[in-house]
PDB file of C-alpha atoms in Angstrom:
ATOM      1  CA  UNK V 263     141.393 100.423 112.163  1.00 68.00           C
ATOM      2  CA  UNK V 264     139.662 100.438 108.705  1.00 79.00           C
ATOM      3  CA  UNK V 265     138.573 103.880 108.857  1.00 80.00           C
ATOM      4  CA  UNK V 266     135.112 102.851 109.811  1.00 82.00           C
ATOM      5  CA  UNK V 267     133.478 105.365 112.646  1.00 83.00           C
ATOM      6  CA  UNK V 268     132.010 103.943 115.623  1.00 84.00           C
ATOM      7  CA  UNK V 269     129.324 105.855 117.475  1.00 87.00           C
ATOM      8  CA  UNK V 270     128.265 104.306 120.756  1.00 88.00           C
ATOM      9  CA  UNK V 271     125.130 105.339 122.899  1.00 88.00           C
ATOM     10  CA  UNK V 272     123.708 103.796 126.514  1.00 86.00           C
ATOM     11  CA  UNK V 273     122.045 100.710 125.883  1.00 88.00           C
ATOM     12  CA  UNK V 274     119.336 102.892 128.140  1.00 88.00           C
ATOM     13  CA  UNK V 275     118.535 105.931 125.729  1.00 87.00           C
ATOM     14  CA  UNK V 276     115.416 107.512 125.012  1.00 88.00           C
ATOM     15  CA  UNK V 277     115.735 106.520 121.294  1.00 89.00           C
ATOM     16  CA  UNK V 278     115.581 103.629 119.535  1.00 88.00           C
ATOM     17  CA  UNK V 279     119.189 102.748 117.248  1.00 89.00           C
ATOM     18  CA  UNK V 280     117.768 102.887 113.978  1.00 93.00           C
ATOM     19  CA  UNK V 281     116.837 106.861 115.153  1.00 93.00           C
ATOM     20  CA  UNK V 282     120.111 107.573 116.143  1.00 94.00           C
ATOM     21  CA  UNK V 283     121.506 105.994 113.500  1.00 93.00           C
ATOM     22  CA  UNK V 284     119.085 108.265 111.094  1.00 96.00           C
ATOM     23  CA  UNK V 285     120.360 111.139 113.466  1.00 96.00           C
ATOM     24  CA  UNK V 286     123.718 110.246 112.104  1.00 94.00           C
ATOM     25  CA  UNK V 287     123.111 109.816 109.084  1.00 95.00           C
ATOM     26  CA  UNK V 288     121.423 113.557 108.654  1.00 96.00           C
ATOM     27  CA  UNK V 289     123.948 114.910 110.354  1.00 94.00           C
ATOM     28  CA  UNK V 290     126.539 114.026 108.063  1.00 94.00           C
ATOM     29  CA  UNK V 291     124.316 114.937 105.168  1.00 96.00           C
ATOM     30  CA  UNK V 292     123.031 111.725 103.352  1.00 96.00           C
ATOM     31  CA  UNK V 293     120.847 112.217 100.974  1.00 97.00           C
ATOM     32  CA  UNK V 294     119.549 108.699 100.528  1.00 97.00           C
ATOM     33  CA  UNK V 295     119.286 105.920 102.976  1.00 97.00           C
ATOM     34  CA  UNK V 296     118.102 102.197 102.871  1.00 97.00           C
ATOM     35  CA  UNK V 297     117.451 100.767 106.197  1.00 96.00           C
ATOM     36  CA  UNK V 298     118.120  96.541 106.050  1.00 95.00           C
ATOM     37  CA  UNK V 299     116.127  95.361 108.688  1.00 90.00           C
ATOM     38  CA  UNK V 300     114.847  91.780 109.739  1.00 86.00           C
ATOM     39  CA  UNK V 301     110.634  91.480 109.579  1.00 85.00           C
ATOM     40  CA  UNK V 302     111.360  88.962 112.687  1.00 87.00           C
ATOM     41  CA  UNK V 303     111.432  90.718 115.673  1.00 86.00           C
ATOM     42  CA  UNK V 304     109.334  92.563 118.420  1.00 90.00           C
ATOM     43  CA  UNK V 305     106.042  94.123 116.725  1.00 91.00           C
ATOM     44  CA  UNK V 306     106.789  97.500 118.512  1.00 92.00           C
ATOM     45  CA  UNK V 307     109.821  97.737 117.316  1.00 90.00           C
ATOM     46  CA  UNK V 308     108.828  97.392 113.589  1.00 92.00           C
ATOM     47  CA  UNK V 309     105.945  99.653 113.619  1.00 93.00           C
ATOM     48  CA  UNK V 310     108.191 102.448 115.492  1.00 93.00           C
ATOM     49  CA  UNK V 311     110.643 102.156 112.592  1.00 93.00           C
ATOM     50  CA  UNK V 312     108.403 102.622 110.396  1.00 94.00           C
ATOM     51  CA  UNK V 313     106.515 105.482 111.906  1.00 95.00           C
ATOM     52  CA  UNK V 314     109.798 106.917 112.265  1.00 95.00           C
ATOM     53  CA  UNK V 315     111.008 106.681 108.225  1.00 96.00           C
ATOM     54  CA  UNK V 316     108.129 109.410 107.528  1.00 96.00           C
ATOM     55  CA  UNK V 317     108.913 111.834 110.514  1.00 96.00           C
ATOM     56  CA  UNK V 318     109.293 115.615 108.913  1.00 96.00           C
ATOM     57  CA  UNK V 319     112.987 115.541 110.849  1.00 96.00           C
ATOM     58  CA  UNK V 320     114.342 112.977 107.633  1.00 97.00           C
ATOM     59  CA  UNK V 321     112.394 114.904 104.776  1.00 96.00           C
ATOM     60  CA  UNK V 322     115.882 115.816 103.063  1.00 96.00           C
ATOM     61  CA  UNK V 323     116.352 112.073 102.584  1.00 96.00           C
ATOM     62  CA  UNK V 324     115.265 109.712 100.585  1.00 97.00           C
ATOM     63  CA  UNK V 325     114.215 107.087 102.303  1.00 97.00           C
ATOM     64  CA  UNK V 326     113.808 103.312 101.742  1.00 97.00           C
ATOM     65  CA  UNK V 327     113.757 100.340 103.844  1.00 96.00           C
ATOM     66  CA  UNK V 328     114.325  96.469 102.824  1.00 96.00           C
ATOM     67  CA  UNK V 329     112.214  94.635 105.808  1.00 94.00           C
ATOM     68  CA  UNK V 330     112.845  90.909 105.384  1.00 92.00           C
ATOM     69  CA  UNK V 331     111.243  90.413 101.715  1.00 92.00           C
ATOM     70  CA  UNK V 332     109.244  93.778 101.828  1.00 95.00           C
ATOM     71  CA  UNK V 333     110.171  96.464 100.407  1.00 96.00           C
ATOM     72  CA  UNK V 334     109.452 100.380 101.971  1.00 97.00           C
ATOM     73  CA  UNK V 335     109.678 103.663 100.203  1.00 98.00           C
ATOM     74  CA  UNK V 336     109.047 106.765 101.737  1.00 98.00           C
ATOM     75  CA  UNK V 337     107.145 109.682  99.253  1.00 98.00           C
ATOM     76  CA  UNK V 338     106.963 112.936 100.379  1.00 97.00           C
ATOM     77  CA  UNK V 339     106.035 114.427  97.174  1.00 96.00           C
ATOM     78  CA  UNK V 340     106.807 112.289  94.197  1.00 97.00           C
ATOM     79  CA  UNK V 341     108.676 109.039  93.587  1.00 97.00           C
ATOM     80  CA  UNK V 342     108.662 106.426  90.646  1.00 97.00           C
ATOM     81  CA  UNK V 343     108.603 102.794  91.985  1.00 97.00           C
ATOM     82  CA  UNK V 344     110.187  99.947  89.843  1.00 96.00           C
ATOM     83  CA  UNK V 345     108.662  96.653  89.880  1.00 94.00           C
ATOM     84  CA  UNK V 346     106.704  93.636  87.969  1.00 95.00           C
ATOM     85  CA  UNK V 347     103.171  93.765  86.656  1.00 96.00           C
ATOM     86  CA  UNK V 348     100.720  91.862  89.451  1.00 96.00           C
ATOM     87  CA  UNK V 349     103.263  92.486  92.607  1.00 96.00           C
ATOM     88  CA  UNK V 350     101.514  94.128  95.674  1.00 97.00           C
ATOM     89  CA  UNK V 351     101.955  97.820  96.626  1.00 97.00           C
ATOM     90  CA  UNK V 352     100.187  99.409  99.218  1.00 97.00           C
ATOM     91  CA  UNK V 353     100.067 103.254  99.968  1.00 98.00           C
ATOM     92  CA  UNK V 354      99.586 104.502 103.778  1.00 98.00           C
ATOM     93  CA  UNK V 355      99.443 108.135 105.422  1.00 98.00           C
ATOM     94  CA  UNK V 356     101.418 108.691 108.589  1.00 97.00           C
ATOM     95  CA  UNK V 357     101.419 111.543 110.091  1.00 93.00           C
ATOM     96  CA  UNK V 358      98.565 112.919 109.205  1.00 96.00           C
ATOM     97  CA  UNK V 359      96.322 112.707 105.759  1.00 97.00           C
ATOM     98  CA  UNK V 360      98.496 112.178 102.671  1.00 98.00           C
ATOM     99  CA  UNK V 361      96.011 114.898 100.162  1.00 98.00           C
ATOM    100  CA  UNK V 362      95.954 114.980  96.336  1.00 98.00           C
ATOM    101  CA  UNK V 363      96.914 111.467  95.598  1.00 98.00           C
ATOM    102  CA  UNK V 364      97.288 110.714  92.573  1.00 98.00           C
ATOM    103  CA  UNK V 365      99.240 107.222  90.790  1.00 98.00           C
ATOM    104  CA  UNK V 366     100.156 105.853  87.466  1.00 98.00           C
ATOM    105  CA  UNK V 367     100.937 102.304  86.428  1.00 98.00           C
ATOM    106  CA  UNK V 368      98.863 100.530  89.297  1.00 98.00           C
ATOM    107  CA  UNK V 369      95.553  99.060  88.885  1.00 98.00           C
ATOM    108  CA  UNK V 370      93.214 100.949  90.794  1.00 97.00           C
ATOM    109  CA  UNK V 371      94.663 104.985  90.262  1.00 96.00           C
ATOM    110  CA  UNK V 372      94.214 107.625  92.400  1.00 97.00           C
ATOM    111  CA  UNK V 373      93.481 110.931  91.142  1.00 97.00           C
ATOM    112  CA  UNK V 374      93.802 113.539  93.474  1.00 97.00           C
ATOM    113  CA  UNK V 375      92.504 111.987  96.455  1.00 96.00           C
ATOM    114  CA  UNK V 376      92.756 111.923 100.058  1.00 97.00           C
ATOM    115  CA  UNK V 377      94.407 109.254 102.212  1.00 97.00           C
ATOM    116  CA  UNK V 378      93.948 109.189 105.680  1.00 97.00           C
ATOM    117  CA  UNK V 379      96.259 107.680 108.604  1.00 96.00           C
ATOM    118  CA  UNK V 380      94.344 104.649 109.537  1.00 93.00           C
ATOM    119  CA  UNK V 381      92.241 103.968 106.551  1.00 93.00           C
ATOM    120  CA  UNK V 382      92.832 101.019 104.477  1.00 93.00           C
ATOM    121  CA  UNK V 383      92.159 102.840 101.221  1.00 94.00           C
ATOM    122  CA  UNK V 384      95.649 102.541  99.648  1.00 95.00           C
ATOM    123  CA  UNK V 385      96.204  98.721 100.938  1.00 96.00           C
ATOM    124  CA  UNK V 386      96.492  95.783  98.531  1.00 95.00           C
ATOM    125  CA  UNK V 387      97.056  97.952  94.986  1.00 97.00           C
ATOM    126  CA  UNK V 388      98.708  96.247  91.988  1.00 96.00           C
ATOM    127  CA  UNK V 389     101.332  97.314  89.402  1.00 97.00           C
ATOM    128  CA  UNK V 390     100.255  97.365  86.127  1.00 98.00           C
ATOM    129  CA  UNK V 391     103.558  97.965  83.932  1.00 96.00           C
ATOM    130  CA  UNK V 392     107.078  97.849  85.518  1.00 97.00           C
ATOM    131  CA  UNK V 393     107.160 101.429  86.453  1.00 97.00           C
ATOM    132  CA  UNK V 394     104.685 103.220  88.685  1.00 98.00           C
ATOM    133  CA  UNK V 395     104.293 106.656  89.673  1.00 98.00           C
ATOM    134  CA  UNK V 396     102.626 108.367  93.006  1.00 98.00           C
ATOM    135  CA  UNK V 397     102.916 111.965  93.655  1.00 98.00           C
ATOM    136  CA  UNK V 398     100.802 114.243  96.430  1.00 98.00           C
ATOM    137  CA  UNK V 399     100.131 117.284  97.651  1.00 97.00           C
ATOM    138  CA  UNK V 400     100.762 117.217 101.022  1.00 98.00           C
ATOM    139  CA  UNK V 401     101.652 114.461 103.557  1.00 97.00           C
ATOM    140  CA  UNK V 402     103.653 111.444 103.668  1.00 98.00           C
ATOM    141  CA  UNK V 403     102.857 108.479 102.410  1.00 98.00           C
ATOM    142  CA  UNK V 404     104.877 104.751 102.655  1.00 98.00           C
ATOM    143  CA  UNK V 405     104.725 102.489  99.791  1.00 98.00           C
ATOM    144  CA  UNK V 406     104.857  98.804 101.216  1.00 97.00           C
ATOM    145  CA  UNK V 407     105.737  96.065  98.856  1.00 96.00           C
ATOM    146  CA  UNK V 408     104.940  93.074 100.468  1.00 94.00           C
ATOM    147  CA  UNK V 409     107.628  90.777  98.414  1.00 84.00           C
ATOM    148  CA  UNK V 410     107.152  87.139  97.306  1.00 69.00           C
ATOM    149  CA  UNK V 411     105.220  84.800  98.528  1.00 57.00           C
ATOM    150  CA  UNK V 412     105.946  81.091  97.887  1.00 46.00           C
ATOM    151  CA  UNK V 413     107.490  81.603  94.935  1.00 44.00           C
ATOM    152  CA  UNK V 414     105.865  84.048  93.125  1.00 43.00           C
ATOM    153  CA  UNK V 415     104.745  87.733  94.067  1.00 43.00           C
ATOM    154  CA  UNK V 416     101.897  88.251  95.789  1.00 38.00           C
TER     155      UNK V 416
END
């Protein structure tokens, strides 16, 4: 009645919602998204989501994610991150190897290096001023920010 569009699916599908909703989304040609999801929750579901913001089928849009107090950023190529000197960031491959890394602004840089899906190379990095940079080669790499942690970042 507002003008909102309603899309409804089987509750027995062979995707998941926030896919379809992604779907959707591309279809109508977004060119940035920001999933809000709860961190609470089945396991599976949350690492399928994830998984699923760096498929090559959303690489027109950019892609972030606001899980509970974390924060999720999708880089395909390049992307500047905003944020506070000493919060977390971590930087993980899916997909495949995430090549040429290279960051600014974060306490232990890259330069041109490789990161590999499964290899916790990129975990537990720190920003050093309030903007960061991370740009690669090839690949796709998330950015996790982990958010606060009794009442200060962690």
């Amino acid at each position: 009645a507002r003008g909102m569009r309603i899309v409804r699916h089987p509750e027995a599908k062979d995707a998941t919602d926030l896919e379809l909703a992604l779907d959707e989304a591309l279809a109508l040609g977004a060119r940035r998204v920001v999933v809000v999801a709860s961190a609470a929750g089945r396991l599976d579901h949350l690492l399928g989501s994830l998984l699923l913001l760096g498929h090559e089928r959303y690489a027109s849009i950019e892609l972030d994610a606001l899980v509970g107090d974390a924060r999720v950023h999708v880089i395909r190529t390049s992307r500047s991150l905003a944020g506070e000197p000493g919060e977390l960031v971590s930087l993980f491959a899916v997909g495949g190897p995430a090549t040429d890394v290279t960051t600014l602004g974060l306490a232990y840089p890259l330069h041109g290096e490789a990161l590999e899906p499964g290899s916790s190379r990129g975990t537990s990095n720190r920003f050093t001023e309030r903007n960061a940079s991370v740009a690669l080669g090839t690949g796709v790499l998330l950015a996790v920010r982990p958010g606060r942690e009794e009442g200060r970042l962690c």
